[in-house]
């Protein structure tokens, strides 16, 4: 608002100067008086412009200070948004049964090397051994996780099945297994009795 008033006053000063110049032109008969009025008006104009510039500068400073005050107030009054991260619960580690181990498939002689055992069943393991308390004897079963894995074993049954199991009926994707028996001897699990697979 103050800036608008200052501009209005400046416009009035310009209008006054124009008025004075026209007056001087009309009073051309008195050269001394006209010249005096011209220079006096010029000095007045300089003073008015200088005063107006000072007023504009003061007004601008006041506006800038006011804006800065508003920005600071808005910053400190703005509520802090809490970004709560969802708490991710860790899944408990699967309980490992120390009496259960898994093997991929038997060696050519039908044995399982103890060094190749695994504590978890995967798509690459086909036999589960359940050890007794002595950890030297076990029951074992043929086990698969998927139809794809079973199909692979059925298609290469001499490698995956027949070295440690017997089977009845035509191969399919449904079966039951009666456990076989094995014992640990010199780092190898030797099959004492083959597991029996019955395809449904």
Coordinates of C-alpha atoms in Angstrom, one line a residue, residues 7-142:
X7 CA 4.2 6.0 -7.0
X8 CA 1.1 8.2 -6.8
X9 CA 3.1 11.0 -5.3
X10 CA 5.8 10.6 -8.0
X11 CA 3.2 10.9 -10.7
X12 CA 1.9 14.1 -9.1
X13 CA 5.5 15.4 -9.0
X14 CA 5.8 14.7 -12.7
X15 CA 2.5 16.4 -13.5
X16 CA 3.6 19.4 -11.4
X17 CA 6.9 19.7 -13.4
X18 CA 5.0 19.6 -16.7
X19 CA 2.7 22.3 -15.4
X20 CA 5.6 24.5 -14.4
X21 CA 7.3 24.0 -17.8
X22 CA 4.2 25.1 -19.6
X23 CA 3.9 28.1 -17.4
X24 CA 7.5 29.1 -18.2
X25 CA 6.8 28.8 -21.9
X26 CA 3.8 31.2 -21.6
X27 CA 5.8 33.7 -19.6
X28 CA 8.5 34.0 -22.3
X29 CA 8.5 37.8 -22.0
X30 CA 10.4 37.7 -18.8
X31 CA 13.5 35.6 -19.5
X32 CA 15.0 36.1 -16.2
X33 CA 11.9 35.1 -14.3
X34 CA 11.4 32.1 -16.6
X35 CA 14.9 30.9 -16.3
X36 CA 14.7 31.3 -12.5
X37 CA 11.4 29.3 -12.4
X38 CA 12.9 26.6 -14.6
X39 CA 15.9 26.0 -12.5
X40 CA 13.9 26.3 -9.3
X41 CA 11.5 23.7 -10.6
X42 CA 14.4 21.4 -11.7
X43 CA 15.8 21.6 -8.2
X44 CA 12.4 20.8 -6.7
X45 CA 12.1 17.9 -9.0
X46 CA 15.5 16.5 -8.0
X47 CA 14.6 16.8 -4.3
X48 CA 11.2 15.1 -4.9
X49 CA 12.8 12.3 -6.9
X50 CA 15.5 11.7 -4.2
X51 CA 12.9 11.8 -1.4
X52 CA 10.7 9.4 -3.4
X53 CA 13.6 7.0 -4.0
X54 CA 14.4 7.0 -0.3
X55 CA 10.8 6.3 0.5
X56 CA 10.6 3.4 -2.0
X57 CA 13.8 1.9 -0.5
X58 CA 12.4 2.1 3.0
X59 CA 9.1 0.6 1.8
X60 CA 10.9 -2.3 0.1
X61 CA 13.0 -3.0 3.2
X62 CA 9.8 -3.1 5.3
X63 CA 8.1 -5.5 2.9
X64 CA 11.1 -7.8 2.8
X65 CA 11.3 -7.8 6.6
X66 CA 7.6 -8.6 6.8
X67 CA 7.9 -11.5 4.3
X68 CA 10.9 -12.9 6.2
X69 CA 8.9 -12.7 9.5
X70 CA 6.0 -14.5 7.9
X71 CA 8.2 -17.3 6.4
X72 CA 9.9 -17.9 9.8
X73 CA 6.6 -18.1 11.6
X74 CA 5.3 -20.5 9.0
X75 CA 8.4 -22.7 9.3
X76 CA 8.3 -22.9 13.1
X77 CA 4.5 -23.4 13.2
X78 CA 4.5 -26.1 10.6
X79 CA 3.9 -29.5 12.4
X80 CA 6.7 -32.0 12.0
X81 CA 5.4 -34.9 10.0
X82 CA 6.4 -38.2 11.6
X83 CA 7.3 -40.8 9.0
X84 CA 6.8 -44.0 10.7
X85 CA 8.6 -46.9 9.1
X86 CA 6.6 -50.1 9.2
X87 CA 8.2 -52.5 11.7
X88 CA 9.3 -55.5 9.8
X89 CA 9.0 -58.6 11.8
X90 CA 11.8 -61.0 11.2
X91 CA 10.7 -64.5 10.3
X92 CA 12.0 -67.0 12.8
X93 CA 14.7 -69.2 11.4
X94 CA 13.4 -72.6 10.5
X95 CA 14.0 -75.2 13.2
X96 CA 16.6 -77.6 12.0
X97 CA 16.1 -81.2 13.2
X98 CA 19.7 -82.5 13.8
X99 CA 18.4 -86.0 13.3
X100 CA 17.3 -85.3 9.7
X101 CA 19.7 -84.9 6.7
X102 CA 19.2 -84.9 2.9
X103 CA 21.1 -86.2 0.0
X104 CA 20.9 -85.6 -3.8
X105 CA 21.1 -89.2 -5.2
X106 CA 23.2 -92.3 -4.6
X107 CA 26.6 -92.9 -6.1
X108 CA 27.0 -95.7 -8.7
X109 CA 27.5 -98.2 -5.9
X110 CA 24.3 -97.2 -4.2
X111 CA 26.0 -95.4 -1.3
X112 CA 25.6 -91.8 -0.1
X113 CA 28.8 -89.8 0.8
X114 CA 28.3 -88.3 4.3
X115 CA 30.3 -85.2 3.2
X116 CA 27.5 -84.4 0.6
X117 CA 24.7 -84.2 3.2
X118 CA 22.5 -81.2 3.6
X119 CA 20.3 -80.0 6.5
X120 CA 17.7 -78.5 4.2
X121 CA 15.5 -80.1 1.5
X122 CA 15.8 -78.5 -2.0
X123 CA 14.9 -79.2 -5.6
X124 CA 18.2 -81.0 -5.9
X125 CA 17.8 -83.4 -2.9
X126 CA 15.9 -86.7 -3.4
X127 CA 16.5 -88.6 -0.2
X128 CA 15.7 -87.8 3.4
X129 CA 17.6 -89.7 6.2
X130 CA 16.3 -89.9 9.7
X131 CA 19.1 -90.8 12.0
X132 CA 18.9 -92.8 15.2
X133 CA 20.5 -91.7 18.5
X134 CA 23.8 -93.2 17.6
X135 CA 23.9 -91.2 14.3
X136 CA 25.3 -94.3 12.6
X137 CA 22.0 -95.9 11.5
X138 CA 19.1 -94.3 9.7
X139 CA 15.8 -94.9 7.9
X140 CA 15.6 -93.1 4.5
X141 CA 12.9 -92.2 2.1
X142 CA 12.6 -91.0 -1.5

